[in-house]
Each structure stands twice: as structure tokens, then as C-alpha cells.
Coordinates of C-alpha atoms and ligand atoms in Angstrom, one line a residue:
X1109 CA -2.9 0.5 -23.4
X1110 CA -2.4 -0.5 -27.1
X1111 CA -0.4 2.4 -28.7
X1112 CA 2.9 1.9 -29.4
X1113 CA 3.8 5.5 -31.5
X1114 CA 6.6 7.5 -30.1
X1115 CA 5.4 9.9 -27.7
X1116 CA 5.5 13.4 -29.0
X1117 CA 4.4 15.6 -26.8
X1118 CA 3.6 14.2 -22.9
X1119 CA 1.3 15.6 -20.5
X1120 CA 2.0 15.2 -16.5
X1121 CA -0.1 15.3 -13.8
X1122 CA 1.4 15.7 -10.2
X1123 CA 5.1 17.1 -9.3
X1124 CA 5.3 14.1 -6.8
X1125 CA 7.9 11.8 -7.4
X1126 CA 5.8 9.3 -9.8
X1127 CA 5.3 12.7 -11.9
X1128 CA 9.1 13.8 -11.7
X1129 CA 10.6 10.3 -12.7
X1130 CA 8.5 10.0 -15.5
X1131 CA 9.2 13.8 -16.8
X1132 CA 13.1 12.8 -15.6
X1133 CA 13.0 10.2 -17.8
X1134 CA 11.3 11.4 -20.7
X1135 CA 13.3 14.5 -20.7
X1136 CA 16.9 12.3 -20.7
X1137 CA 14.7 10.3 -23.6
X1138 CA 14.6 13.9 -25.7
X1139 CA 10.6 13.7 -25.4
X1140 CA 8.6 17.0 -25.0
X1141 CA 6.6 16.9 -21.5
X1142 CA 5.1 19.6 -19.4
X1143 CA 4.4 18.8 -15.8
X1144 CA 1.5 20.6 -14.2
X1145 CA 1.9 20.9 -10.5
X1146 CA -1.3 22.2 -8.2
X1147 CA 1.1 23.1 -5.6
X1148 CA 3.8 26.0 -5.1
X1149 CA 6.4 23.0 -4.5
X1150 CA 8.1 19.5 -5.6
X1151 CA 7.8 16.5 -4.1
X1152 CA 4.4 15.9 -3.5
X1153 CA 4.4 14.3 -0.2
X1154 CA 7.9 13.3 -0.2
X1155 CA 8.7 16.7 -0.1
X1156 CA 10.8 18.8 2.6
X1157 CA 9.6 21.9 4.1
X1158 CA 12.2 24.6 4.7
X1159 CA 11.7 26.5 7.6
X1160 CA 14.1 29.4 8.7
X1161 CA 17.1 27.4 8.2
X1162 CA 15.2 23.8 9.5
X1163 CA 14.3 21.1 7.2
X1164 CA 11.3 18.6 8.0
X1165 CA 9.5 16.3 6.0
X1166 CA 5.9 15.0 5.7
X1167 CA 6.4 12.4 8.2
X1168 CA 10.6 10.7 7.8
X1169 CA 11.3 9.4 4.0
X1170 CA 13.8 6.9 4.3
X1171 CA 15.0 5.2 1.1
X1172 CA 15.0 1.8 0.5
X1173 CA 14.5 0.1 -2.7
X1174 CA 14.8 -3.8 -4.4
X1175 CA 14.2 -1.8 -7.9
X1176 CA 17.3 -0.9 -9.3
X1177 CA 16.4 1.4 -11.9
X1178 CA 15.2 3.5 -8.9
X1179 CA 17.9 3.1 -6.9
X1180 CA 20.2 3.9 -10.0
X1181 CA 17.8 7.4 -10.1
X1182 CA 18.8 7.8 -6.4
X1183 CA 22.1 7.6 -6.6
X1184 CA 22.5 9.7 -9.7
X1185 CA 21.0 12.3 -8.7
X1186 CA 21.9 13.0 -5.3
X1187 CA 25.4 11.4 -5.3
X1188 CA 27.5 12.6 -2.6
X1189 CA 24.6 13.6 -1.0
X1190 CA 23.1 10.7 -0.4
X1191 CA 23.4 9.5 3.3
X1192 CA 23.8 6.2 4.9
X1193 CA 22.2 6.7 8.5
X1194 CA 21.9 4.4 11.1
X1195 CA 17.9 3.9 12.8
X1196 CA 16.7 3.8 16.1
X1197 CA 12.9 3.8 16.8
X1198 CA 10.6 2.9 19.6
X1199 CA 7.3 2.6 20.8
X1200 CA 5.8 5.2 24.1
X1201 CA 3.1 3.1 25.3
X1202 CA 1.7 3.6 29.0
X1203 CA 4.9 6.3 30.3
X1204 CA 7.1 3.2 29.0
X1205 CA 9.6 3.3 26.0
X1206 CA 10.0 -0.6 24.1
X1207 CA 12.4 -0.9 21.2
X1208 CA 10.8 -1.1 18.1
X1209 CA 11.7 -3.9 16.2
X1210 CA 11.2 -5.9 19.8
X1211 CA 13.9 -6.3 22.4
X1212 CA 13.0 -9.1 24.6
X1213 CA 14.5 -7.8 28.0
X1214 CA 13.0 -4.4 27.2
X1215 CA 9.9 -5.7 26.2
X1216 CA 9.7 -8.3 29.1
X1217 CA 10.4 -5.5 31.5
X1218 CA 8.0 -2.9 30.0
X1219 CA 4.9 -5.0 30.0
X1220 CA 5.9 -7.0 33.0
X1221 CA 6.0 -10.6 34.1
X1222 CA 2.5 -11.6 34.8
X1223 CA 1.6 -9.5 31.4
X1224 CA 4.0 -10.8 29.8
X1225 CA 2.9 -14.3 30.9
X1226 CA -0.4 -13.7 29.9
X1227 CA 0.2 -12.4 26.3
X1228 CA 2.2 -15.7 25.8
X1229 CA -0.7 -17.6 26.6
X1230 CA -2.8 -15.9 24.5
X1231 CA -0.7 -16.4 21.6
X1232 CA -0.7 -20.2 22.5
X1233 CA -4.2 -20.3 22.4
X1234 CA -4.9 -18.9 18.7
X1235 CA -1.8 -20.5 17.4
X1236 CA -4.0 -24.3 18.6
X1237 CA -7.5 -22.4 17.1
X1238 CA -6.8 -20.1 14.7
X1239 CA -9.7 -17.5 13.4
X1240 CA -11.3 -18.8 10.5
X1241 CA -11.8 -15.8 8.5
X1242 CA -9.0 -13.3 8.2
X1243 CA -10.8 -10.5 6.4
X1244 CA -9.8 -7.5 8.3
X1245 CA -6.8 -6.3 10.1
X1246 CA -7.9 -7.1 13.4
X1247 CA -8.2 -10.9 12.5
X1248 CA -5.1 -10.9 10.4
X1249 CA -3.2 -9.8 13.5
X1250 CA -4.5 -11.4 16.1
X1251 CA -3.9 -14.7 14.2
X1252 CA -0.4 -14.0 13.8
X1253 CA 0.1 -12.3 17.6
X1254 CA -2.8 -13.5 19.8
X1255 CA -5.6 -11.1 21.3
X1256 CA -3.8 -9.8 24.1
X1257 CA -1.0 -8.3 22.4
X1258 CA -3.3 -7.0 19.6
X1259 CA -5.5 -4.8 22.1
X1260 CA -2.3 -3.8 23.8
X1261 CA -0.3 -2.8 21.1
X1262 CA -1.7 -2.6 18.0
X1263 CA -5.3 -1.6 18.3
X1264 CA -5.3 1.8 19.4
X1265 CA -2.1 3.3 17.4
X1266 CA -3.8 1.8 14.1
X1267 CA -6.8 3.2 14.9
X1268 CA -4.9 6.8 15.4
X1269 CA -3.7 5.8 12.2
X1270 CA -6.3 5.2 10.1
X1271 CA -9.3 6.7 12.3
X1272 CA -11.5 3.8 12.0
X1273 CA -12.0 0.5 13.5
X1274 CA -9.7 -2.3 12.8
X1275 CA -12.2 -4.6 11.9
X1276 CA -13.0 -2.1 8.9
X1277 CA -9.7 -2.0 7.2
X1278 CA -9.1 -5.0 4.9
X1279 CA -6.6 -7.4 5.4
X1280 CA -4.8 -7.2 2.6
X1281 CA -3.7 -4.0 3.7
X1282 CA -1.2 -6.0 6.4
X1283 CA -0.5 -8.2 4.2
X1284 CA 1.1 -6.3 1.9
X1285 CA 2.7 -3.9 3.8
X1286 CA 3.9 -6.6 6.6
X1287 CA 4.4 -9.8 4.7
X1288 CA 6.0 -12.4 6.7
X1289 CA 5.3 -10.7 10.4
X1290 CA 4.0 -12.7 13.5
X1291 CA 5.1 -13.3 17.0
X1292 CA 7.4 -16.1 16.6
X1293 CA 9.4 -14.0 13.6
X1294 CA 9.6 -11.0 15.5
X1295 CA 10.9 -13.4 18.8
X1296 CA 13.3 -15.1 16.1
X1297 CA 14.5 -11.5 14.6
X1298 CA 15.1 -10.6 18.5
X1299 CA 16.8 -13.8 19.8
X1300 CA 18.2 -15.7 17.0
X1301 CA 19.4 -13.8 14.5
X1302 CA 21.6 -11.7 16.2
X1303 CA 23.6 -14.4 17.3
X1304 CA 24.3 -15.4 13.6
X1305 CA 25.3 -13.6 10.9
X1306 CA 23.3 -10.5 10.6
X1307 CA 21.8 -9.1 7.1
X1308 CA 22.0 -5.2 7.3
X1309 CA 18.1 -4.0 6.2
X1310 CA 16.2 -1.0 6.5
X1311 CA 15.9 -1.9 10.4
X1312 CA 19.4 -1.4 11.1
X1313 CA 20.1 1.6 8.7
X1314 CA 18.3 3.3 5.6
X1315 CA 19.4 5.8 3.1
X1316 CA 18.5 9.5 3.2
X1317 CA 19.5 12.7 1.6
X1318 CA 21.5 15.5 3.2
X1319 CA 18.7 17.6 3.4
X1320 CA 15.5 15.7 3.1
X1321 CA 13.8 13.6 0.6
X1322 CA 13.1 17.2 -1.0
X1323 CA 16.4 17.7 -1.6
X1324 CA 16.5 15.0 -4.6
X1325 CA 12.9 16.3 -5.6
X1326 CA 14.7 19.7 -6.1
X1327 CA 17.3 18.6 -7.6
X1328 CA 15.5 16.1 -10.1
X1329 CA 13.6 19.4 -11.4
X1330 CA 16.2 21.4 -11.9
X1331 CA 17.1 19.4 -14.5
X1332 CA 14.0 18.9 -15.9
X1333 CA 13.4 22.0 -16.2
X1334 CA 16.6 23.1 -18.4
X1335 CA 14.4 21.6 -21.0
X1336 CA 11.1 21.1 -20.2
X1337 CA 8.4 22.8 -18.2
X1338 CA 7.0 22.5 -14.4
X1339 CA 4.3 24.7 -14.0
X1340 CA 3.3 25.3 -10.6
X1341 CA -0.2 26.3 -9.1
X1342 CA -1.6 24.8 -12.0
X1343 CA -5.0 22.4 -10.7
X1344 CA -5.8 20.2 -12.8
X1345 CA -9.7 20.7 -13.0
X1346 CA -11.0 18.8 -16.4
X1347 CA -9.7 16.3 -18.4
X1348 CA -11.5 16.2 -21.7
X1349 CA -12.2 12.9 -23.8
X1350 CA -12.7 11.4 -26.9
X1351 CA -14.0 7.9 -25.9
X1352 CA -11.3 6.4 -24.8
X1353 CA -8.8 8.8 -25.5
X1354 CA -7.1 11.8 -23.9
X1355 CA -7.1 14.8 -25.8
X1356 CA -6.3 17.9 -23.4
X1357 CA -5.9 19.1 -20.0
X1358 CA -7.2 22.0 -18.4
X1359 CA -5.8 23.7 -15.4
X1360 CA -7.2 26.7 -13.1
X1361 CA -4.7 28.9 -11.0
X1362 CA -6.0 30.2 -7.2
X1363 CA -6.2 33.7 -9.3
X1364 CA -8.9 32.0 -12.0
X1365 CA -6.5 32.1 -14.6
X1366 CA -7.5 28.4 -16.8
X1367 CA -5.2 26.9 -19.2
X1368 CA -6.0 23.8 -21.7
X1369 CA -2.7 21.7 -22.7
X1370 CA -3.0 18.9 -25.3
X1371 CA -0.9 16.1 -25.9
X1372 CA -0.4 13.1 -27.2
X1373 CA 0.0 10.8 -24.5
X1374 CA -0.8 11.7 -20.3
X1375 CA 0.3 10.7 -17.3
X1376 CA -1.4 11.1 -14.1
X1377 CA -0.6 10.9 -10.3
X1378 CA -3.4 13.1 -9.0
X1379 CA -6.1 11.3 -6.9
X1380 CA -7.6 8.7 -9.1
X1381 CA -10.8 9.7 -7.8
X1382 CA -10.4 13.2 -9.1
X1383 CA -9.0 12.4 -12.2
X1384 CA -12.1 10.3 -12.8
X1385 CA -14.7 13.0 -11.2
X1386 CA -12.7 15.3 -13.9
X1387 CA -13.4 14.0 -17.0
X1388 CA -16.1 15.5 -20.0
X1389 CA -17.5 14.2 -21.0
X1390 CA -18.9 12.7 -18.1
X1391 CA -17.8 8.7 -17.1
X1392 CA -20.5 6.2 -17.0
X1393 CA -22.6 6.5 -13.3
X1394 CA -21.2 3.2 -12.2
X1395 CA -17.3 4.2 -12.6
X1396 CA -17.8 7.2 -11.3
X1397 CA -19.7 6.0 -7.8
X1398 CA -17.0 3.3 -7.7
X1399 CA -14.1 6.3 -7.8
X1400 CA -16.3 8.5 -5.5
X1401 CA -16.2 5.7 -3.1
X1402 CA -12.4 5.8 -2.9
X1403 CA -11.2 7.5 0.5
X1404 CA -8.6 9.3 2.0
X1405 CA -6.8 9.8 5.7
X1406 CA -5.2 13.3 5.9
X1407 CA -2.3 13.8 7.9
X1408 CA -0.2 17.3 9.6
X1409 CA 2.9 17.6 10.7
X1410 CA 3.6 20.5 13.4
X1411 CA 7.0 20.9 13.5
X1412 CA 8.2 22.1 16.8
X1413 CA 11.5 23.7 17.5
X1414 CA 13.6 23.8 21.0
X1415 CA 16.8 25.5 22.1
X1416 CA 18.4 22.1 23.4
X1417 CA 21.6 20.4 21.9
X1418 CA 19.7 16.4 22.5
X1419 CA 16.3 15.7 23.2
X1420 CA 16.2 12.0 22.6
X1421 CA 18.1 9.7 19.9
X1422 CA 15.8 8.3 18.1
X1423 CA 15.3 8.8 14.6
X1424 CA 10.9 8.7 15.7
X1425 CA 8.9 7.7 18.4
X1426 CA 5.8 5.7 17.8
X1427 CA 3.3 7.3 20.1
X1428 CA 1.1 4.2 21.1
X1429 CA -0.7 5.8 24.2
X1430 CA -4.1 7.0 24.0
X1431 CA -4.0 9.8 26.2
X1432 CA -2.5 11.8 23.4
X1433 CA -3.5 12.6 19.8
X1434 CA 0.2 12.9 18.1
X1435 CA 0.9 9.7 16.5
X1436 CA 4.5 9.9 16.1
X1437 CA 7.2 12.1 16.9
X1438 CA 10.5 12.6 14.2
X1439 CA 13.2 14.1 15.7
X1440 CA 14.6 14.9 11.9
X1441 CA 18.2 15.9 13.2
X1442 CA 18.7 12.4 13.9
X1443 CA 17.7 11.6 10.3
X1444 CA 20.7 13.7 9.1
X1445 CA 22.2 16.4 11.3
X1446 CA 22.1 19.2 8.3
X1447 CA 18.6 19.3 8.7
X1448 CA 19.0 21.6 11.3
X1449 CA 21.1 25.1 10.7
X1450 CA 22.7 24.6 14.7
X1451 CA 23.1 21.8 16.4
X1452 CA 22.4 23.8 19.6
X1453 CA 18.4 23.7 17.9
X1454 CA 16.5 20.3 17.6
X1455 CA 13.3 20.2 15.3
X1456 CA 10.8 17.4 16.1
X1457 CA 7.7 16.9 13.8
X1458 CA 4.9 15.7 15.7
X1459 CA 2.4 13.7 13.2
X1460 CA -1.4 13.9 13.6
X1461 CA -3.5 11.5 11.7
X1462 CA -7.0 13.1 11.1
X1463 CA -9.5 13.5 7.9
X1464 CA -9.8 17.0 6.1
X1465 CA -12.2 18.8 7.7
X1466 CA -11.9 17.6 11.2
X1467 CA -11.6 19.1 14.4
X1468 CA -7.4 18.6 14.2
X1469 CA -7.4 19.8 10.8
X1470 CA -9.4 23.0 11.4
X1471 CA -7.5 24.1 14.6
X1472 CA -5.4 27.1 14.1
X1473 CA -1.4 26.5 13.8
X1474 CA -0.9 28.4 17.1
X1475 CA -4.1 26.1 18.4
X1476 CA -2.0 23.0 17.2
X1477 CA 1.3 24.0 18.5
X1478 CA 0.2 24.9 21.9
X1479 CA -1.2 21.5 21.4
X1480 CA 1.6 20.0 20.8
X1481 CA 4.6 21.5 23.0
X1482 CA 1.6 20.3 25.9
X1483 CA 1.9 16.9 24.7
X1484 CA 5.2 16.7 24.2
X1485 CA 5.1 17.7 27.9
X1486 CA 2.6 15.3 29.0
X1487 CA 4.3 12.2 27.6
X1488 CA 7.9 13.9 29.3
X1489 CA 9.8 14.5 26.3
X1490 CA 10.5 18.6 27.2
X1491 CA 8.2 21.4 29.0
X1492 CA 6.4 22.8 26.8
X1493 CA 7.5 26.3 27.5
X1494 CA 10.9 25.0 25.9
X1495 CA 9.0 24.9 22.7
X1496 CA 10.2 28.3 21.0
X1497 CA 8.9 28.2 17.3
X1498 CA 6.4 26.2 15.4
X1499 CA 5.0 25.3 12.3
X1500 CA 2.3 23.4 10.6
X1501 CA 1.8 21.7 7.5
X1502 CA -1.1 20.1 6.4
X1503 CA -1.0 17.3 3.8
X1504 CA -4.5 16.3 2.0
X1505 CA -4.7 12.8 0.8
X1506 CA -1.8 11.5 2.7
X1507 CA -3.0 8.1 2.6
X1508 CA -5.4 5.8 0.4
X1509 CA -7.6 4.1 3.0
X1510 CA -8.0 0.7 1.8
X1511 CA -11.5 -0.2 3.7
X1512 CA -13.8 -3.2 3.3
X1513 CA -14.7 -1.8 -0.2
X1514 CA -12.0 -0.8 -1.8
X1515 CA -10.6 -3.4 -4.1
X1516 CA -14.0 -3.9 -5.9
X1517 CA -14.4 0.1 -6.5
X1518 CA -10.6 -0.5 -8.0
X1519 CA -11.1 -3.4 -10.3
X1520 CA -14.2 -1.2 -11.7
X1521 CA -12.2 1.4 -12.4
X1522 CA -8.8 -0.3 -13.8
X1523 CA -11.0 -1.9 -16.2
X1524 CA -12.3 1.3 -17.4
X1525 CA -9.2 2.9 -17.2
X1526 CA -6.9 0.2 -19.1
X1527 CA -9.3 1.2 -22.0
X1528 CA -7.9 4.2 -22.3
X1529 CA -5.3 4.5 -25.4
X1530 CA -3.1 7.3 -23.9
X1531 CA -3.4 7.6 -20.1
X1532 CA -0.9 6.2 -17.3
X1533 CA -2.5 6.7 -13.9
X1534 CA 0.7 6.3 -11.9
X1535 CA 2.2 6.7 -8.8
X1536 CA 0.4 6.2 -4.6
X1537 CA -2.8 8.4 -5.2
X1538 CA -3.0 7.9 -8.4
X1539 CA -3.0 4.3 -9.0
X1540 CA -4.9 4.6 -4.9
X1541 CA -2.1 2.0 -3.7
X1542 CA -0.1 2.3 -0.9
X1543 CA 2.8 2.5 -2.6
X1544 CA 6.2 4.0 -0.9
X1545 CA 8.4 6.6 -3.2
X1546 CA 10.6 3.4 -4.9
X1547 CA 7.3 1.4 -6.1
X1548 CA 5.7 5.1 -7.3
X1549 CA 8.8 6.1 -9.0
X1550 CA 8.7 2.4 -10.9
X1551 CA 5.0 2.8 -11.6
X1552 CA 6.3 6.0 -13.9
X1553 CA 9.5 3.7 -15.1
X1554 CA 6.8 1.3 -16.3
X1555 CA 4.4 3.7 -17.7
X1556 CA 7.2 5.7 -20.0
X1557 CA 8.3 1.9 -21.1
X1558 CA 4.5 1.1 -21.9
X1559 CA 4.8 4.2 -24.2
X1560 CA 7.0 2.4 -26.3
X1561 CA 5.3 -0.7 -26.9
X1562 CA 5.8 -2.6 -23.7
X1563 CA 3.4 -4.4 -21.9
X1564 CA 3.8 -4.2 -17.9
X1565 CA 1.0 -4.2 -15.7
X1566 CA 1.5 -1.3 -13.5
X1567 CA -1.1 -2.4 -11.0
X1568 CA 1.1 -5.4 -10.2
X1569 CA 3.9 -3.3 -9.2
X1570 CA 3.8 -3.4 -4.9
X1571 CA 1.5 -6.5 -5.0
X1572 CA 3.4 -9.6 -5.5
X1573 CA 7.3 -8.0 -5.6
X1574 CA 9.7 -9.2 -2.5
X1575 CA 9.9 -6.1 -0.4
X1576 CA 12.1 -5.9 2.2
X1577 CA 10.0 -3.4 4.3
X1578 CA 10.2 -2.6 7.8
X1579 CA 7.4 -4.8 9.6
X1580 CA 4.8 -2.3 11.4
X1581 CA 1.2 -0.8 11.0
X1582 CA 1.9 2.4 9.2
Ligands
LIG824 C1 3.7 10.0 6.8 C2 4.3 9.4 5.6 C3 5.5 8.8 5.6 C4 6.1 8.2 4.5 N1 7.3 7.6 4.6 C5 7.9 7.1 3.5 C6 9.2 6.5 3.6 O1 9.8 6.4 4.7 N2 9.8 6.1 2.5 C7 9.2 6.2 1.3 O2 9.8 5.8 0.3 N3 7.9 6.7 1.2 C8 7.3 7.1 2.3 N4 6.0 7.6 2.1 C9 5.3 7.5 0.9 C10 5.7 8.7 -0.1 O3 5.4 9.9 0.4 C11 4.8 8.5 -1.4 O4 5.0 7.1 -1.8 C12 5.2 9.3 -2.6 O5 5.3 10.7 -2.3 C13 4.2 9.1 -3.7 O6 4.6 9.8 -4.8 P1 3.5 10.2 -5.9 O7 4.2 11.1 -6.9 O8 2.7 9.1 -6.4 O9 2.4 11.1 -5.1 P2 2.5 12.4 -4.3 O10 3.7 12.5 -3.5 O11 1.2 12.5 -3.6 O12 2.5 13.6 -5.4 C14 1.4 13.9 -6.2 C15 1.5 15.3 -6.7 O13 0.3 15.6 -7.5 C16 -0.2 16.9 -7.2 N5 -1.6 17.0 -7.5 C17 -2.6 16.4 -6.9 N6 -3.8 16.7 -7.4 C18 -3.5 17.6 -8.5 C19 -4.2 18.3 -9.4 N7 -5.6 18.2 -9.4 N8 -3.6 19.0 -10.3 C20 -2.2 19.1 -10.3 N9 -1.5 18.5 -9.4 C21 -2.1 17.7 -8.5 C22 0.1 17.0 -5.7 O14 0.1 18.3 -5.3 C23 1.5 16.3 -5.5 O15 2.5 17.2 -5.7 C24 5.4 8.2 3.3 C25 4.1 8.8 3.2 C26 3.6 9.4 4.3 C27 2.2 10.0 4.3

């Protein structure tokens, strides 16, 4: 990026919150900026979905940060609104509940003795021989947790997760999302440190908004758009060039209707594939295979509502067992008990993991909520004929799948992209990073800055910062 001119007028791609901050910011900066939104909605996928009177959210959003210019955002924004809640999660494996982070006794109990014994032994074993290569996620954990516990815990919920084999998801994926995690830490975190003086982190308690992480989206363009423009339905379908230089955007509406919108500078947080795929004229053949090898895992939430004061008092479940296809199960009361318009009512969003297109994702919403109330029964949280409402959201492109060749495709295309004068791909999709809301708020801090004449790397930003992340595989 090598102008440094004021921004005049600014282009946004993506009502997410990458796409909001920057607009946020540019708008408190006095800087002309129009943000085109494909959606009817804010908040991209850290939206909240309001359904007659409930609240739920595309999976649970909590809010943790080590940026402070985010956190400042947070804060300002949502003030008194902003909630301090305490967490409690576990893990349904085999008809058996374990605390999740790991409670010896519980733990000891649930998988019993002998298992227990055995998974011990196991750990011994690659902790005197460890793997050479750690290349995928299956090595990377077994080295830090031994085999047995691996197949027993962590193979088949990751695979739910990410619908492929753990030997086909790189490494570097656990890495960054689970820096610092292995058997002995997790034993230390369960025995040890709760004897000494405890640090309060995101395990214990995390921050969340009254109503949902939509709530601050909502609010955030509200006051955008006092002075500046969200347009909504508004796909962003061609991105024409100049070399290496932005000069418009065109969007279509679901009616047909296309409109082009120039600007001086642009910021996008729509997949980085399609923004690539999107461009006239055309990109060279080998940046454009690298971006068409980028992938996706698609995710839905059917949201299920019951006539019963307390179902269980967990924030989620991790749903670990095979038997079933819901991954995880938010009970979003627990989260904050205004997300629920009677506390007589609980809402639980079961999550599916799946790929757009697939059997899950094609099933009809009464198809998936018969489903689920029958799962819900099968694993014993209620009967399923408790289940009196339901709906279903799907959400495309919930997650960039980082597979065996992913970095490659992305160094490709960042170098073809950095050549660009005026365009700031930003944000989770659009940088394809598996970056949380804090990390794609401060890619779009970074990118307004780099408006300006400064120099940050934004693809550094979630790769070598300290984050104090809860430890687990999704
Ligand atoms: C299940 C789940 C749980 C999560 N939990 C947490 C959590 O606990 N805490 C946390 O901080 N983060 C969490 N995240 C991550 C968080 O949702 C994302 O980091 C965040 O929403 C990314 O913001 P973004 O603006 O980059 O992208 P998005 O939220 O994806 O927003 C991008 C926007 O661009 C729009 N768009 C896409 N294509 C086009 C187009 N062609 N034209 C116009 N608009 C377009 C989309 O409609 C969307 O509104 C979770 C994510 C998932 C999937």
C-alpha cells in the first residue's frame, strides 16, 4: 500500500464487524464512506437473530480482547450494556458430561480408572518418542496429549467441526488458535493453579452484551448512519480495475437492480476468494486458481425453544459423541438472561457444522428441527415433544478452512494484493484468517491507519500477538 493522500471518499465491503469499525471510525474521522451490505442485517456473523422476543446468535460471541483500541470501541458503544458473565462449559461424550477446561475427579470418573490409566501411559509414551513431523492437527495433538486421548476426545468432534480428516488440516491452525496447550498444562491449570492465586481469563468469565453480540453491531450503525450510508441487499458482484488500482464497485440487488460506486480508497471484508473471482479485468490465471482454491465450512444454528424455567446451566455444551450430528448446544439465556422475553422459556441453539450444499444444509427447517428436538432427546437433555418453536439460520462461509494448501494459495495472493494502491482486504473472510471479532475489528483499525500513511502489516495481526484464548478445537 503506498498512498498516503487523505481519503476522500471510502468504499466498504461487508456490514460485519471489520466493515463497521472501519466505517465507525472513518465516520468519527469526518471521512465520506458508504458500506455495502449483501445482507438484510448487521453483524455479519457476529450478528443476533431476533426471533419473537428471543435473541440467539451464530454460535455464542463472547468478548475478549488484548487490543485496546477494540476494547475501548466495546465499551463505548455498548456502555452499561455491556455484561460481565460468568462461563460454564462442558463436554457430552459417551452419555457422560466432563468439565471443560478439565476437572481431574470429573474427568477421572468419566473415563474411568483403567482408561484413565491407559491414556496416562500413552501420553508417557510420546512424551519419551515424540512424532517427528508435526504437519497436521492430528500429529500436533497427539504430541502434546498422546494417541489415546486424541482418538477419544479430539478426533471425532474436530472432524464434526471441520468435516475432514485431521490429518488434512494443517497444524498451524492449532497452533494459533491453542498456543501453549498440552496435557501437563491443562493437568497444571486443573491441579495447581487453583491453589494459588488465580488470574480471572475468558475461562472463568467473558464479556457479552445485554442482548447479543448484535446488539453493539446495531448500535455501532446507528451511528454510522446519522452521517453516512449502509446499504443493505447490495452484493457486491464486480470490482473493476485499473492495474493495480480500485476504481469502482458494482452491486446487484435480489430484484436485478445494479449499482457502480467509485471511490477513492476500498475496503473489503467479503470472501477474499470472491473479491478476487470479482475483478475486470480479469486477474492473472495463477492468482485466481490460488483464490479459487480457498475453502469454506458452513455452519446453521437451529434454535429451539422450550416451555421450561432451567434446562441445564451451562453457557454450551460441546457435543463430542458421534451418535449425533449437532456439534454444540448454547443455551443463550445463560449467556445473558435478556435474551429471552420470559424466563419461564429457555432458547438453545443447536450448531451443525456442514458445507453448503449438503445434505444438512438442504434439509427443510421443519426437517432440521424435528431433527434436532430428537437429538436433544437422544443425548437426554429434554423430550423432544417439549420442543415448542424453532428456527433455523444458515450462515455461508462461517469458517476459512485452513487445509494442507492453504498458506501457499495465501502468500500468492497477498503478494498480488499488497500491490494494490487503494484496497484493504480486512477482517476473518476477507483476509481468509481465523480471526475472532477483536483481531477483525483491529484488521480495519489498521487498515483506516494505513490510509494515512502508516505502515502495518495487517496479515500479521492474529499470528504472532499474545492471545489469551480459551484452549480448545473450535
Ligand atoms: C460459530 C462461531 C462462533 C464464534 N464465536 C466467537 C466468539 O466467541 N468471540 C468472537 O470474538 N468471535 C467469534 N466468532 C468469530 C466472529 O464471528 C468473526 O470473527 C467476525 O464476525 C468476523 O467479522 P468480519 O467483519 O470479518 O466478517 P463477517 O462477520 O463474516 O462479516 C462480513 C460481512 O460481509 C458481507 N458480505 C459477504 N460477501 C459480500 C458481498 N459479495 N457483497 C456485500 N457484502 C458481502 C456478509 O454478508 C457479512 O455481513 C465466531 C464465529 C463462529 C462461526
Amino acid at each position: 500500500m503506498t498512498q498516503k493522500t487523505t481519503p476522500e471518499k471510502v468504499v466498504i465491503i461487508g456490514a460485519g464487524p471489520a466493515g463497521l469499525t472501519a466505517s465507525y471510525i472513518l465516520t468519527q474521522k469526518g471521512i465520506s464512506n458508504s458500506l455495502l451490505e449483501k445482507d438484510t442485517v448487521v453483524g455479519g456473523i457476529s450478528r443476533t437473530v431476533h426471533y419473537k422476543g428471543f435473541h440467539f446468535d451464530i454460535g455464542g460471541h463472547r468478548f475478549f480482547t488484548k487490543v485496546k483500541p477494540v476494547e475501548a470501541i466495546w465499551h463505548e458503544v455498548l456502555r452499561n450494556d455491556f455484561l460481565l458473565r460468568p462461563r460454564l462449559s462442558r463436554i457430552y461424550y459417551k452419555q457422560k458430561f466432563f468439565y471443560y477446561p478439565l476437572k481431574p475427579v470429573n474427568a477421572l470418573l468419566g473415563l474411568g480408572f483403567f482408561n484413565s490409566f491407559l491414556i496416562f501411559l500413552s501420553y508417557l509414551k510420546i512424551r519419551i518418542k515424540p512424532l517427528e513431523k508435526e504437519e497436521n492437527l492430528e500429529q500436533w495433538v497427539i504430541n502434546r496429549f498422546g494417541k489415546r486421548l486424541y482418538k477419544t476426545f479430539f478426533k471425532t468432534y474436530t472432524e464434526k467441526v471441520w468435516g475432514i480428516p485431521c490429518t488434512e488440516i494443517r497444524a498451524e491452525w492449532a497452533a494459533q488458535r491453542i498456543r501453549g496447550l498440552s496435557l501437563r498444562s491443562a493437568l497444571w491449570n486443573a491441579i495447581v493453579k487453583p491453589r494459588g492465586k488465580k488470574i480471572k481469563t475468558l475461562i472463568d468469565e467473558f464479556h457479552y452484551p445485554k442482548k447479543g453480540p448484535g446488539q453493539l453491531w446495531e448500535k455501532v450503525a446507528e451511528k454510522i448512519g446519522e452521517k453516512n450510508n449502509i446499504y443493505f441487499e447490495r452484493d457486491v458482484v464486480r470490482i473493476e480495475r485499473d492495474g493495480f488500482k480500485i476504481l469502482s464497485i458494482k452491486t446487484k440487488t435480489p430484484t436485478g437492480e445494479k449499482t457502480v460506486y467509485a471511490g477513492s480508497h476500498f475496503i473489503s471484508s467479503m470472501p477474499l476468494r470472491h473479491l478476487l473471482e470479482n475483478m475486470k479485468p480479469k486477474i492473472p490465471d495463477e492468482i485466481l486458481q490460488a483464490a479459487q482454491c480457498l475453502k469454506y465450512r458452513d455452519f446453521l444454528t437451529v434454535a429451539l425453544i422450550i416451555k421450561k424455567r432451567d434446562i441445564f446451566p451451562d453457557n454450551w455444551i460441546y457435543i463430542h459423541d458421534p451418535s449425533v450430528q449437532v456439534g454444540r448446544i448454547q443455551n443463550f439465556k445463560n449467556w445473558s438472561p435478556f435474551m429471552v422475553p420470559d424466563p419461564e422459556y429457555t432458547c438453545l441453539g443447536l450448531e451443525y457444522f456442514c458445507f453448503e450444499k449438503d445434505g444438512l444444509w438442504n434439509k427443510s427447517d421443519e426437517a432440521l428441527i424435528r431433527q434436532g428436538a430428537k437429538e436433544l432427546e437422544q443425548i437426554g437433555i429434554v423430550r423432544a415433544e417439549e420442543v415448542i418453536d424453532g428456527s433455523v439460520v444458515r450462515m455461508p462461509k462461517a469458517y476459512p478452512v485452513y487445509d494442507s494448501g492453504y498458506q501457499n494459495h495465501i502468500k500468492t495472493i497477498q503478494d498480488f494484493v499488497d500491490r494494490f494502491e487503494n484496497l484493504y482486504p480486512v477482517g476473518r473472510n476477507g483476509m481468509h484468517k481465523y480471526n475472532n471479532q477483536d483481531h477483525a475489528m483491529y484488521t480495519a483499525i489498521l487498515a483506516v491507519e494505513n490510509m494515512f500513511g502508516a505502515k502495518h502489516n495487517l496479515w500479521e495481526v492474529n499470528t504472532d500477538m499474545e492471545y489469551h484464548e480459551e484452549q480448545k478445537l473450535s
